[in-house]
Tab-separated table of N, CA and C in Angstrom:
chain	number	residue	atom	x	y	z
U	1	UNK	N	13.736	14.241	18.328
U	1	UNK	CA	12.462	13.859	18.893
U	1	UNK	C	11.664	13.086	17.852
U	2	UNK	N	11.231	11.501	18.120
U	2	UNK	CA	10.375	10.873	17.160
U	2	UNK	C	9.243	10.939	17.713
U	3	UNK	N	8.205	10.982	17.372
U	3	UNK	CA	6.385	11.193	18.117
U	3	UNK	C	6.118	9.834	17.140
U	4	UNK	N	5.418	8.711	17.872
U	4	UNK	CA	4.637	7.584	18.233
U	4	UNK	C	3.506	7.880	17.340
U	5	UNK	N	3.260	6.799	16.937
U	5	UNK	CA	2.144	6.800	16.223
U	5	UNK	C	1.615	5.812	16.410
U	6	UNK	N	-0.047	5.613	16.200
U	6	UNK	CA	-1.123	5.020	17.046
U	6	UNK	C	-0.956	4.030	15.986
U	7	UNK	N	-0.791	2.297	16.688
U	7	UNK	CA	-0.899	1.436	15.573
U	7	UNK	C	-2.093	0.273	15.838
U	8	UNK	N	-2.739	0.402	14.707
U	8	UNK	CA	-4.006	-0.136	15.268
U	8	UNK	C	-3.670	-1.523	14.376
U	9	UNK	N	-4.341	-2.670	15.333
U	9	UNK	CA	-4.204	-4.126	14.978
U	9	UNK	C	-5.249	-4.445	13.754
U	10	UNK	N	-4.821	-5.235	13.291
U	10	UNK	CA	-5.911	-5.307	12.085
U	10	UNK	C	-6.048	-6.857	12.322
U	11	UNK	N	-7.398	-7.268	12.174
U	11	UNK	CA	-8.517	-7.765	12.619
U	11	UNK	C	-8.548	-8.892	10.859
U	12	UNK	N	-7.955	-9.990	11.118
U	12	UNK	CA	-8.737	-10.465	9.682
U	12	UNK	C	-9.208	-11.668	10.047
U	13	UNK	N	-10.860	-11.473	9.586
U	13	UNK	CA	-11.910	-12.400	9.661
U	13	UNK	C	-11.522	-13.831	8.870
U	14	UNK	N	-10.755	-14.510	8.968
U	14	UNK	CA	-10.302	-15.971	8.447
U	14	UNK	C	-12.018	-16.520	8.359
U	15	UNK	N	-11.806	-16.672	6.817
U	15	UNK	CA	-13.025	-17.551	6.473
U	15	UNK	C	-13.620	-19.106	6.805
U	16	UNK	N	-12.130	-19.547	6.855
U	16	UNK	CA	-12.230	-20.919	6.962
U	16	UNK	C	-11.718	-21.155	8.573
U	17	UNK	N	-12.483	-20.264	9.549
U	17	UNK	CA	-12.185	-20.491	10.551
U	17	UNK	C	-12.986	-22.183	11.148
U	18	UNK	N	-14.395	-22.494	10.584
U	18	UNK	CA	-14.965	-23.518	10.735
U	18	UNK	C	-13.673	-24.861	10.844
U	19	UNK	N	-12.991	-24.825	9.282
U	19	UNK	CA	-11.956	-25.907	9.673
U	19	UNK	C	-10.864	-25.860	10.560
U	20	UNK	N	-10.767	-24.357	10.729
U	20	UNK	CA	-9.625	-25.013	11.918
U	20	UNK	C	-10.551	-25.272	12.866
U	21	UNK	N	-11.630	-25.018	13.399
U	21	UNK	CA	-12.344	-25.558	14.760
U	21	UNK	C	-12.261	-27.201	14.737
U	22	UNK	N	-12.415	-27.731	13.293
U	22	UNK	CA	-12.472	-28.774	13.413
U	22	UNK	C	-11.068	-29.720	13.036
U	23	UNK	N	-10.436	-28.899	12.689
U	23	UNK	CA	-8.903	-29.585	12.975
U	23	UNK	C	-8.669	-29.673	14.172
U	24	UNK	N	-8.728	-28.478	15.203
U	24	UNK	CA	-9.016	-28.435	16.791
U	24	UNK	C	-9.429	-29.339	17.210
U	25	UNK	N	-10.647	-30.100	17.186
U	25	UNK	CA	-11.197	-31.058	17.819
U	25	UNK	C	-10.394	-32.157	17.230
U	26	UNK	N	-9.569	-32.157	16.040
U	26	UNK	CA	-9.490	-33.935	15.758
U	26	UNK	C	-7.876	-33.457	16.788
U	27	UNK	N	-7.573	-32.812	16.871
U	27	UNK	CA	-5.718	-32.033	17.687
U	27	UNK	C	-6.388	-32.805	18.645
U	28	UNK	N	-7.342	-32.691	19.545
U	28	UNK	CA	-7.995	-32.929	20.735
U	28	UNK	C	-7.913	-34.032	21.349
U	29	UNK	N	-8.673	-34.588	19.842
U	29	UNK	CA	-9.246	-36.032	20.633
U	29	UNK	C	-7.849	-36.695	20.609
U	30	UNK	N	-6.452	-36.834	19.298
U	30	UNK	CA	-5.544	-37.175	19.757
U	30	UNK	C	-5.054	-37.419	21.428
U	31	UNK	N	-5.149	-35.787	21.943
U	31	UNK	CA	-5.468	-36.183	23.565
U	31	UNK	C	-5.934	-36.205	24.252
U	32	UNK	N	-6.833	-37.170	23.629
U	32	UNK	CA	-8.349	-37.521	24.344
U	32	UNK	C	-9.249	-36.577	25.110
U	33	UNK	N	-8.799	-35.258	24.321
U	33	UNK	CA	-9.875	-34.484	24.732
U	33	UNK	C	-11.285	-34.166	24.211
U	34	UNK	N	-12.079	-34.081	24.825
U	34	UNK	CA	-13.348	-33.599	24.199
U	34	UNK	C	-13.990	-32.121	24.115
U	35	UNK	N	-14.598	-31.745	23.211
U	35	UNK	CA	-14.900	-30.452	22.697
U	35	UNK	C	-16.187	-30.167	22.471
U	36	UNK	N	-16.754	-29.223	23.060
U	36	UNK	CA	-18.053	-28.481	22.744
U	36	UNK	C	-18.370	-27.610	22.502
U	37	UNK	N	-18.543	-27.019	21.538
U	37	UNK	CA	-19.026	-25.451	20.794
U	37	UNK	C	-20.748	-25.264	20.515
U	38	UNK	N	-20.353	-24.238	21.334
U	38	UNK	CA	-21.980	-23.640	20.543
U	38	UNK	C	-21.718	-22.318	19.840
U	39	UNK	N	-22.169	-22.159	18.400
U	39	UNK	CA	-22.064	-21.693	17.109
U	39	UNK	C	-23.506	-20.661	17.435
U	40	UNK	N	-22.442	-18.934	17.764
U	40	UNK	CA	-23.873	-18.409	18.129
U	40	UNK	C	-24.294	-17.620	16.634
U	41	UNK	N	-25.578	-17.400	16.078
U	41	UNK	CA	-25.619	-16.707	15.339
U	41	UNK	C	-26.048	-15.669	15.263
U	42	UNK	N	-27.438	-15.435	15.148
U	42	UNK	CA	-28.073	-14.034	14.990
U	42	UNK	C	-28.556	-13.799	16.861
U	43	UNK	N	-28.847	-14.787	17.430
U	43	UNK	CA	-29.685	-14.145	18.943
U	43	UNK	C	-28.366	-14.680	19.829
U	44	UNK	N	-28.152	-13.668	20.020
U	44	UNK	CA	-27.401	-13.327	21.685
U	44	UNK	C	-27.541	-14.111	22.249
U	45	UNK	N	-26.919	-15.038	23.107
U	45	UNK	CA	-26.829	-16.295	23.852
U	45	UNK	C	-26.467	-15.448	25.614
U	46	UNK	N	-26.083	-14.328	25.564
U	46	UNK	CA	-26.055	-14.006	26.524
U	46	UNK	C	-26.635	-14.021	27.744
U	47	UNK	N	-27.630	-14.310	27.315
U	47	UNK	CA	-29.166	-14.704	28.759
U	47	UNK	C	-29.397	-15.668	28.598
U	48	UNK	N	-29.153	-16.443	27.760
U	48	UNK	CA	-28.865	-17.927	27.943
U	48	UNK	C	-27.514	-18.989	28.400
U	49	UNK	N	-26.949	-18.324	29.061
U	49	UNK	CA	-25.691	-18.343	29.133
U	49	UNK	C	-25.627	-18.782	30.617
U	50	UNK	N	-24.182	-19.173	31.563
U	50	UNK	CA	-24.714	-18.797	33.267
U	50	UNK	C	-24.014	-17.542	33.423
U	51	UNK	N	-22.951	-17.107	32.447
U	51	UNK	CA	-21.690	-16.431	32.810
U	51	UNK	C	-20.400	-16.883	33.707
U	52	UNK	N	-21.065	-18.109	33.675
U	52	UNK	CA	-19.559	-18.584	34.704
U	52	UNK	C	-18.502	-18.356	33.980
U	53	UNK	N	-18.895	-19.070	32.568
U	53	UNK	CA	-17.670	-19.259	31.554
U	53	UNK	C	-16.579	-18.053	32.017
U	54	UNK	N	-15.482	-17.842	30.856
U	54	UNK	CA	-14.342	-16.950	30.951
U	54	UNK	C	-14.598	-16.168	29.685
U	55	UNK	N	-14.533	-15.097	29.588
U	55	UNK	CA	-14.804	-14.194	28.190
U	55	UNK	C	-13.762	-13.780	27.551
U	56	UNK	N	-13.752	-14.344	26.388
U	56	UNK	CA	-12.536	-13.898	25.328
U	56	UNK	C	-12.509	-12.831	24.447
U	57	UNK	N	-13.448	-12.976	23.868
U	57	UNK	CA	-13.877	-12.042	22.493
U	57	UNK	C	-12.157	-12.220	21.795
U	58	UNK	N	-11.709	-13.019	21.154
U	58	UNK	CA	-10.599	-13.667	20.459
U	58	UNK	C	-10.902	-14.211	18.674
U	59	UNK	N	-10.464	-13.915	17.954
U	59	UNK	CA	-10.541	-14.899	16.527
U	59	UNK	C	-10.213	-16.576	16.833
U	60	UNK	N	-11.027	-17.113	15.884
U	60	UNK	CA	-10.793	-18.608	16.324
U	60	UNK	C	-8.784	-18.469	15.690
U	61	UNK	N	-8.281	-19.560	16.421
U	61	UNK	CA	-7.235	-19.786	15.757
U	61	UNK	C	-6.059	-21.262	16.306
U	62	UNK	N	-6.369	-21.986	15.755
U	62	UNK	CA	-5.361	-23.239	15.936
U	62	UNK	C	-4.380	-23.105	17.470
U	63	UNK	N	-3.682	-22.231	17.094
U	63	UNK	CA	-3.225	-21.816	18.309
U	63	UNK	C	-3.378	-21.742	19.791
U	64	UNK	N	-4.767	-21.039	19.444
U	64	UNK	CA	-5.289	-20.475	20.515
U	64	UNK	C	-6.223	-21.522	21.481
U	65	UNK	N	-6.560	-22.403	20.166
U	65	UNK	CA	-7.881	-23.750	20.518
U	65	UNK	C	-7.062	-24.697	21.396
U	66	UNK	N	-5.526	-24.735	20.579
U	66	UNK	CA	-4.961	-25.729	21.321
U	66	UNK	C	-4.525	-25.682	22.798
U	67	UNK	N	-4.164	-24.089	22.900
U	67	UNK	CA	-3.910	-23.335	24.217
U	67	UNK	C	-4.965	-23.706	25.229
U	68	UNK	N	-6.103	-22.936	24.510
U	68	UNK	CA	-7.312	-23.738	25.600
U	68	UNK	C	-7.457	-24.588	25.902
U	69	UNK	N	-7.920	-26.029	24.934
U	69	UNK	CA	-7.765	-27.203	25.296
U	69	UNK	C	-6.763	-28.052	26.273
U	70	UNK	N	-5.611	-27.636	26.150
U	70	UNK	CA	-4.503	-28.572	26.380
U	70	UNK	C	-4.322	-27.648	28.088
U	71	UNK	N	-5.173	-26.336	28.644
U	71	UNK	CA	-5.169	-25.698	29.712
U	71	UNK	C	-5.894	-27.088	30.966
U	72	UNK	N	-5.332	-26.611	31.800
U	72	UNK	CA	-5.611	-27.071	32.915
U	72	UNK	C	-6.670	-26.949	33.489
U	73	UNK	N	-6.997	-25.286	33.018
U	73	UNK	CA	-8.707	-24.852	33.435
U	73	UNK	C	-9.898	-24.820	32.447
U	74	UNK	N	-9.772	-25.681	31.385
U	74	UNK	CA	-10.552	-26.043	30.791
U	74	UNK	C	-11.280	-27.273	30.901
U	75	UNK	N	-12.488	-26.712	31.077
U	75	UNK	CA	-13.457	-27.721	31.528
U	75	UNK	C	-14.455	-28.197	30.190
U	76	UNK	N	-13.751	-29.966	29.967
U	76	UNK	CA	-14.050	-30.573	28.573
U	76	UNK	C	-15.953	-30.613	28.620
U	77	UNK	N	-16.621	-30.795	29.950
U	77	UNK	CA	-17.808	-31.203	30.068
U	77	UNK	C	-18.879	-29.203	29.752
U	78	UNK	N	-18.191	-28.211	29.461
U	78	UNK	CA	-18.925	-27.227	29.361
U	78	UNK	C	-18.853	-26.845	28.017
U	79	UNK	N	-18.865	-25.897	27.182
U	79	UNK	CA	-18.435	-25.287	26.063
U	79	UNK	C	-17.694	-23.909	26.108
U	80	UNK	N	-17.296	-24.096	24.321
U	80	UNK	CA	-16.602	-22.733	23.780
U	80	UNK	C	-17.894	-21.948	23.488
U	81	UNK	N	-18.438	-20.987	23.293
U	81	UNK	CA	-19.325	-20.404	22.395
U	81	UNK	C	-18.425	-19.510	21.319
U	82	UNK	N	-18.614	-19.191	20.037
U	82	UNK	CA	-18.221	-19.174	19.323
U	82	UNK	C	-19.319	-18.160	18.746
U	83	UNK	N	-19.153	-16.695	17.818
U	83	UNK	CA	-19.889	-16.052	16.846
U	83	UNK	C	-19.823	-16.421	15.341
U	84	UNK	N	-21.045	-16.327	14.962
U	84	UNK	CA	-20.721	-16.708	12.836
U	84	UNK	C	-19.927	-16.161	12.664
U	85	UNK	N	-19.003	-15.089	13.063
U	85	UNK	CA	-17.916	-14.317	12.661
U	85	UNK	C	-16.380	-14.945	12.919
U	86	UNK	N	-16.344	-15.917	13.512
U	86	UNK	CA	-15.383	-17.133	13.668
U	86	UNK	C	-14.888	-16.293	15.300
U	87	UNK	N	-15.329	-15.982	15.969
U	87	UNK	CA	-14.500	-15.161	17.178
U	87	UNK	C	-14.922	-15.929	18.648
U	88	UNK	N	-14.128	-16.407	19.531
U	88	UNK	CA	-14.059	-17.299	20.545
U	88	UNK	C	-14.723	-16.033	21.481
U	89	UNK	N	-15.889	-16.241	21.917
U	89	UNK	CA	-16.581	-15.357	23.046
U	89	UNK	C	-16.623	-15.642	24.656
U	90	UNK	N	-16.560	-16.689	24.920
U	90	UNK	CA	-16.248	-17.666	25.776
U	90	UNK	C	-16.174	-18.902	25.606
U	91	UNK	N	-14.886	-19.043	27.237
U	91	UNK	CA	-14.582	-21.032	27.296
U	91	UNK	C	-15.493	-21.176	28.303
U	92	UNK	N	-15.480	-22.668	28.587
U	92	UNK	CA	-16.157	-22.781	30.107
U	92	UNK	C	-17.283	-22.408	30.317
U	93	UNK	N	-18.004	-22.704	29.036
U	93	UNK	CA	-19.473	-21.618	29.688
U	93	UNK	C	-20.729	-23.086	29.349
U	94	UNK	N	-21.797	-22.590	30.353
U	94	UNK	CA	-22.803	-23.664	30.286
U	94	UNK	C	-23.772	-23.191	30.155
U	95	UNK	N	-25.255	-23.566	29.946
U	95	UNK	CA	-26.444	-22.821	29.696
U	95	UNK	C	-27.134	-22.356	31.231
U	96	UNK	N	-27.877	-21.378	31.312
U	96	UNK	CA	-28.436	-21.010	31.959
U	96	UNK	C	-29.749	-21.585	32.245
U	97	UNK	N	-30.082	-22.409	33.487
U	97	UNK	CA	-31.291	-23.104	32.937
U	97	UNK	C	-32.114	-22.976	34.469
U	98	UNK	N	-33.843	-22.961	34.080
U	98	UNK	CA	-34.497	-22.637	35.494
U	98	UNK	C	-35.270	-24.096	35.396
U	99	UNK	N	-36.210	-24.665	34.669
U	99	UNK	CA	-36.978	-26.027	34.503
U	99	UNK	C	-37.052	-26.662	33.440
U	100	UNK	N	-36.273	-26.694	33.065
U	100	UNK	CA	-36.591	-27.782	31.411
U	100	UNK	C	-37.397	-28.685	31.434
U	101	UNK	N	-37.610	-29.740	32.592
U	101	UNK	CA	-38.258	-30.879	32.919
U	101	UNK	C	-39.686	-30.606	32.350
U	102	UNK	N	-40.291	-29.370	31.806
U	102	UNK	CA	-41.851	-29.209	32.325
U	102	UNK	C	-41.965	-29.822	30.733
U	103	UNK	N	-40.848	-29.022	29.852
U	103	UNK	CA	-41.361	-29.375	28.423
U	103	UNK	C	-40.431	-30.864	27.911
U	104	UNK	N	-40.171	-31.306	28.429
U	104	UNK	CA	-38.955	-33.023	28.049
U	104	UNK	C	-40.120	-33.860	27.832
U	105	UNK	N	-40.383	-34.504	26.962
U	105	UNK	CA	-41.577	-35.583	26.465
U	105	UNK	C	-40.292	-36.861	27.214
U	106	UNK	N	-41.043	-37.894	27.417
U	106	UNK	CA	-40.122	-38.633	28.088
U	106	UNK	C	-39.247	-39.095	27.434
U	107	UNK	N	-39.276	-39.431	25.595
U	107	UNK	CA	-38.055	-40.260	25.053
U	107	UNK	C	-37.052	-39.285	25.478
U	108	UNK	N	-37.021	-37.626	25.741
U	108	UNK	CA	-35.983	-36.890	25.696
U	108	UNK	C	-35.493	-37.159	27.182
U	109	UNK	N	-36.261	-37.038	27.863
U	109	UNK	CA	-35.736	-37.177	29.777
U	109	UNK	C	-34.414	-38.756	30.068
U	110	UNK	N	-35.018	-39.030	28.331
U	110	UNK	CA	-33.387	-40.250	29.010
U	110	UNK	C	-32.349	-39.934	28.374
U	111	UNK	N	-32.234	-38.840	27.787
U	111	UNK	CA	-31.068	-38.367	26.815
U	111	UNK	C	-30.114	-37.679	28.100
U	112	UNK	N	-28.977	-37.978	27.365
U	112	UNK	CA	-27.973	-36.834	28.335
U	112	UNK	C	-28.597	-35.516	28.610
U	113	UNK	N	-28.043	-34.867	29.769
U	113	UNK	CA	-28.524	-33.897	29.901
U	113	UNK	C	-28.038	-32.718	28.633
U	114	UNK	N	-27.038	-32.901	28.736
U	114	UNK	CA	-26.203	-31.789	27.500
U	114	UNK	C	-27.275	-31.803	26.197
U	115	UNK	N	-27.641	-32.935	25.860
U	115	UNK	CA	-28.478	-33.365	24.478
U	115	UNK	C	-30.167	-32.426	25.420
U	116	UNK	N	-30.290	-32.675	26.472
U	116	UNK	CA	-31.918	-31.656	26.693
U	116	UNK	C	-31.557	-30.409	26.423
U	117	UNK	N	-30.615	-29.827	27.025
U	117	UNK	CA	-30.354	-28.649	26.582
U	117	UNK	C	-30.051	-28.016	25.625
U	118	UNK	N	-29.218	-28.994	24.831
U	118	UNK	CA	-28.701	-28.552	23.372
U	118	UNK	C	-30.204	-28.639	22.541
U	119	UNK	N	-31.023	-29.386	22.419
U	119	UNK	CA	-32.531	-29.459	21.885
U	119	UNK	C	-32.970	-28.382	22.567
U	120	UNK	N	-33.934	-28.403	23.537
U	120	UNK	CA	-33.986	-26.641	24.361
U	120	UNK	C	-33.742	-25.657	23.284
U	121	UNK	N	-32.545	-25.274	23.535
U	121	UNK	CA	-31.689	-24.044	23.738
U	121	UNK	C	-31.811	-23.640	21.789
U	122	UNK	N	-31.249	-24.908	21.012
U	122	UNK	CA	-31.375	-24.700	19.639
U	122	UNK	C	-32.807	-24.396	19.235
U	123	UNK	N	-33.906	-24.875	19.999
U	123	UNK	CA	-35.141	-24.749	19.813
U	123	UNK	C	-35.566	-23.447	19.758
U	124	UNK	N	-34.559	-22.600	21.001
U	124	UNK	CA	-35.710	-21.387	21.147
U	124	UNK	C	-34.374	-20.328	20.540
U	125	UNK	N	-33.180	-20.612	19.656
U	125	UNK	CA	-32.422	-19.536	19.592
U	125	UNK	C	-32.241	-20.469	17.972
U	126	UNK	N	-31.186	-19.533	17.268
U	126	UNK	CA	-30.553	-19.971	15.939
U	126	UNK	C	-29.254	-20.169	16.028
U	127	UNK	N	-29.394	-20.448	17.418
U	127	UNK	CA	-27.507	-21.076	17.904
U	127	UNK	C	-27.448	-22.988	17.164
U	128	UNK	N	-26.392	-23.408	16.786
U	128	UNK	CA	-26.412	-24.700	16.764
U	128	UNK	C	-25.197	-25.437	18.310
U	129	UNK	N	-25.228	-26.757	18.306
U	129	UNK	CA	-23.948	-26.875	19.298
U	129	UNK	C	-23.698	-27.934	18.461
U	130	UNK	N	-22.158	-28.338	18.799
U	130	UNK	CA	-21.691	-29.977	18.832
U	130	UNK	C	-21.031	-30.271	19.950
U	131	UNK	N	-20.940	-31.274	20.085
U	131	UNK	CA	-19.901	-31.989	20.844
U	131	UNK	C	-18.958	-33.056	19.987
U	132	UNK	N	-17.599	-33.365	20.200
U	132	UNK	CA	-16.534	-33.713	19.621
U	132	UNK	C	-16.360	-35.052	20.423
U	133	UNK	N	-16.589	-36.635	20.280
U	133	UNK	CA	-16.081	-37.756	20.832
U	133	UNK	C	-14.880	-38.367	20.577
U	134	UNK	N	-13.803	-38.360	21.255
U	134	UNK	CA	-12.095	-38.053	20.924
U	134	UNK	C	-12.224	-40.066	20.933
U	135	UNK	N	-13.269	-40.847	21.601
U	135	UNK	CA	-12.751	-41.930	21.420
U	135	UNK	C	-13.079	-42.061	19.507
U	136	UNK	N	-14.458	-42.424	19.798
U	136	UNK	CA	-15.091	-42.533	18.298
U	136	UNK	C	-14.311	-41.243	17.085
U	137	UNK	N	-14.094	-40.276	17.324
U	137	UNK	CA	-13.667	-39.313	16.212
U	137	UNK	C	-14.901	-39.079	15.656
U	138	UNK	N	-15.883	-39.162	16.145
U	138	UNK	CA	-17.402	-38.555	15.539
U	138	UNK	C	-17.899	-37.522	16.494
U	139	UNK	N	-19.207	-36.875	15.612
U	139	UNK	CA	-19.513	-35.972	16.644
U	139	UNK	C	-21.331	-36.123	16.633
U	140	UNK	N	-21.412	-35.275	17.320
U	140	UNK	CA	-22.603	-35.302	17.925
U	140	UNK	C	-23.492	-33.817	17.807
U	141	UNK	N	-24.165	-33.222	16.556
U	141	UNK	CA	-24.576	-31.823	16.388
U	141	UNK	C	-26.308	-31.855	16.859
U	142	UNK	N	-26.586	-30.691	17.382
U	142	UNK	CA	-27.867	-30.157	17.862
U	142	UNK	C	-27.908	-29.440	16.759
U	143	UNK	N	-28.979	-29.443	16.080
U	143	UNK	CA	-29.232	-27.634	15.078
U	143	UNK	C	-30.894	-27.743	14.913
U	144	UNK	N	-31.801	-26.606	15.554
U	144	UNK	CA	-32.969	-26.270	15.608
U	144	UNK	C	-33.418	-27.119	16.328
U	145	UNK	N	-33.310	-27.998	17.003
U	145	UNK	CA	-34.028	-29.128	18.279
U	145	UNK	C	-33.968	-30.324	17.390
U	146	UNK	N	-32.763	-30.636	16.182
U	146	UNK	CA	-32.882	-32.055	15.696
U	146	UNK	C	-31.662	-32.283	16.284
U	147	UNK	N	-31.591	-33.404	16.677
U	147	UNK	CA	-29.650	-34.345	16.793
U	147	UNK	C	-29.439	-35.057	15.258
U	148	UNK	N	-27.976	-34.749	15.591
U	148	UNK	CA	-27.580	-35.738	14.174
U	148	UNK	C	-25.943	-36.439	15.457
U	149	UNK	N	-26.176	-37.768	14.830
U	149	UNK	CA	-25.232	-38.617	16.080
U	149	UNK	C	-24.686	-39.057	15.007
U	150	UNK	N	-23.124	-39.189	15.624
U	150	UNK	CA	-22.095	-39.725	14.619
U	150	UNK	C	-21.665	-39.709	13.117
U	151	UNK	N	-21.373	-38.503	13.339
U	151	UNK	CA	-21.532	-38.008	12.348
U	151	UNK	C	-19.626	-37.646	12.013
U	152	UNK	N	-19.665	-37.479	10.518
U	152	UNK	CA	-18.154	-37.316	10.156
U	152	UNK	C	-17.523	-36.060	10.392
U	153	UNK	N	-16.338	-35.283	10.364
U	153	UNK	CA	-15.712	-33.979	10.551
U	153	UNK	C	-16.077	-33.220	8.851
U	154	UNK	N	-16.178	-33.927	8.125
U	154	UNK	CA	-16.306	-33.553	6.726
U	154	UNK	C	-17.931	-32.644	6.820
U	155	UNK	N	-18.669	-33.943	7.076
U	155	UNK	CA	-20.532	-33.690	7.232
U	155	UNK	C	-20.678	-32.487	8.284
U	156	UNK	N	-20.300	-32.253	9.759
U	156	UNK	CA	-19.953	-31.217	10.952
U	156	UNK	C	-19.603	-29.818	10.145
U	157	UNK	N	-18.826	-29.910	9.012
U	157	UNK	CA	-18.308	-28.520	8.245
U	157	UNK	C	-19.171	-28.423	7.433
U	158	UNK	N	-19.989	-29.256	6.707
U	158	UNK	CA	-20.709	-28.686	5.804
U	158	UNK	C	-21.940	-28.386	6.505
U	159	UNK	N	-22.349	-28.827	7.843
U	159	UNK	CA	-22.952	-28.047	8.089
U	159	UNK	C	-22.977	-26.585	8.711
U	160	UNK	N	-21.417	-26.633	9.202
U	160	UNK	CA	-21.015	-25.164	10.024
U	160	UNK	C	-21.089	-23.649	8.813
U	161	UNK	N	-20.713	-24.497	8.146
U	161	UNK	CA	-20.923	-23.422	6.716
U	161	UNK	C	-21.495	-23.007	6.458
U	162	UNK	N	-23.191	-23.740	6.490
U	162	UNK	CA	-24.135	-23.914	5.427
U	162	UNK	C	-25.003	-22.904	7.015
U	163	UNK	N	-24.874	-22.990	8.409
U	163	UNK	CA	-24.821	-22.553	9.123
U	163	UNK	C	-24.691	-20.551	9.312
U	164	UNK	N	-23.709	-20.730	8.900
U	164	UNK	CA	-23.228	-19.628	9.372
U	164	UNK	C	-23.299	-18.583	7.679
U	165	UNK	N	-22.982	-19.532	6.621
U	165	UNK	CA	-23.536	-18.677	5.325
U	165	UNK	C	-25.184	-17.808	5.562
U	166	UNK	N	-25.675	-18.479	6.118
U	166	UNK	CA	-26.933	-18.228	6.017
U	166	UNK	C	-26.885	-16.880	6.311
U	167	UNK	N	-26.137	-16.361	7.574
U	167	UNK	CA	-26.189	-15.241	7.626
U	167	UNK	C	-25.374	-13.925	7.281
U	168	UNK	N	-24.218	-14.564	6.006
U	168	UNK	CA	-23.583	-13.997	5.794
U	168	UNK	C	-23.501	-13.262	4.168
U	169	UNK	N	-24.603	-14.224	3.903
U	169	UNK	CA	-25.328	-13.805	2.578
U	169	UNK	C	-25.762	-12.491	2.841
U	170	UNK	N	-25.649	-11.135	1.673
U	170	UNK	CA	-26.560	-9.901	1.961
U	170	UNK	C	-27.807	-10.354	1.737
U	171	UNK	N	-28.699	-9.642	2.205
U	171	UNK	CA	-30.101	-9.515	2.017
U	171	UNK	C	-30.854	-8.270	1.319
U	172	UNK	N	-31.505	-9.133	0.381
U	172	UNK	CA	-31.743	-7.842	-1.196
U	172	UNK	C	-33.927	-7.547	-0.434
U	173	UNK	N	-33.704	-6.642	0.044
U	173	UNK	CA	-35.303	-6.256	0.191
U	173	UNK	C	-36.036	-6.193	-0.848
């Protein structure tokens, strides 16, 4: 008689999960796919969210990005959301939205819609987003209600870093 023993998976937080996200997107645009992450950090995106998306709770991983992407039911026009902890929370997911129109000053009302929301949404949370342009190979980041357009995969990581360090630094009271 052998008795089973409980084997528990071990969980390793890959640091440099930022670059594979962004090896992901350049895998992508090769096939001409496009990519959108929103980078959640300290506030819960959950009520900001619609829930349509699909829920993973997954580690980022090359693999897995490409799986999604290259899926049939991945929808390039919504996002991944993503935790500072590098972990895929949902695909397919879009913001939850009731009137934005009231606060859009007009230069913003001619922006894509994705760009009102990504301003919005970064405005009132410490989430950042990008979007990934598979023609150009540039991207397109929201962080705190500023855009930065066309921007390099190099510049995108130093800010995902500089991002997500913030909260990964201890804090000395």
């Amino acid at each position: 008689f052998i008795a089973l023993h409980s084997i528990n998976a071990t969980y390793s937080n890959e640091q440099n999960w930022p670059e594979i996200l962004i090896q992901a997107t350049l895998f992508a645009s090769n096939k001409n796919i496009e990519m959108a992450c929103i980078i959640e950090k300290n506030d819960s995106l959950i009520s900001f969210t619609e829930k349509l998306g699909t829920p993973l709770n997954a580690p980022v991983s090359k693999e897995l990005l490409e799986l999604i992407t290259t899926s049939v039911y991945y929808k390039q026009h919504n996002y991944i959301v993503i935790n500072q902890d590098g972990k895929i929370l949902s695909i397919n997911d879009s913001w939850e939205k009731n009137s934005l129109d009231i606060w859009l000053t007009k230069d913003l009302q001619e922006q894509e819609e994705w760009i009102q929301d990504g301003i919005f949404f970064t405005t009132k949370t410490d989430s950042l987003l990008f979007r990934h342009n598979p023609i150009s190979r540039t991207y397109t980041l929201i962080n705190k209600g500023k855009i930065s357009t066309d921007i390099t995969a190099q510049f995108l990581l130093t800010q995902l870093m500089q991002h997500i360090e913030t909260i990964q630094k201890p804090h000395n009271p």
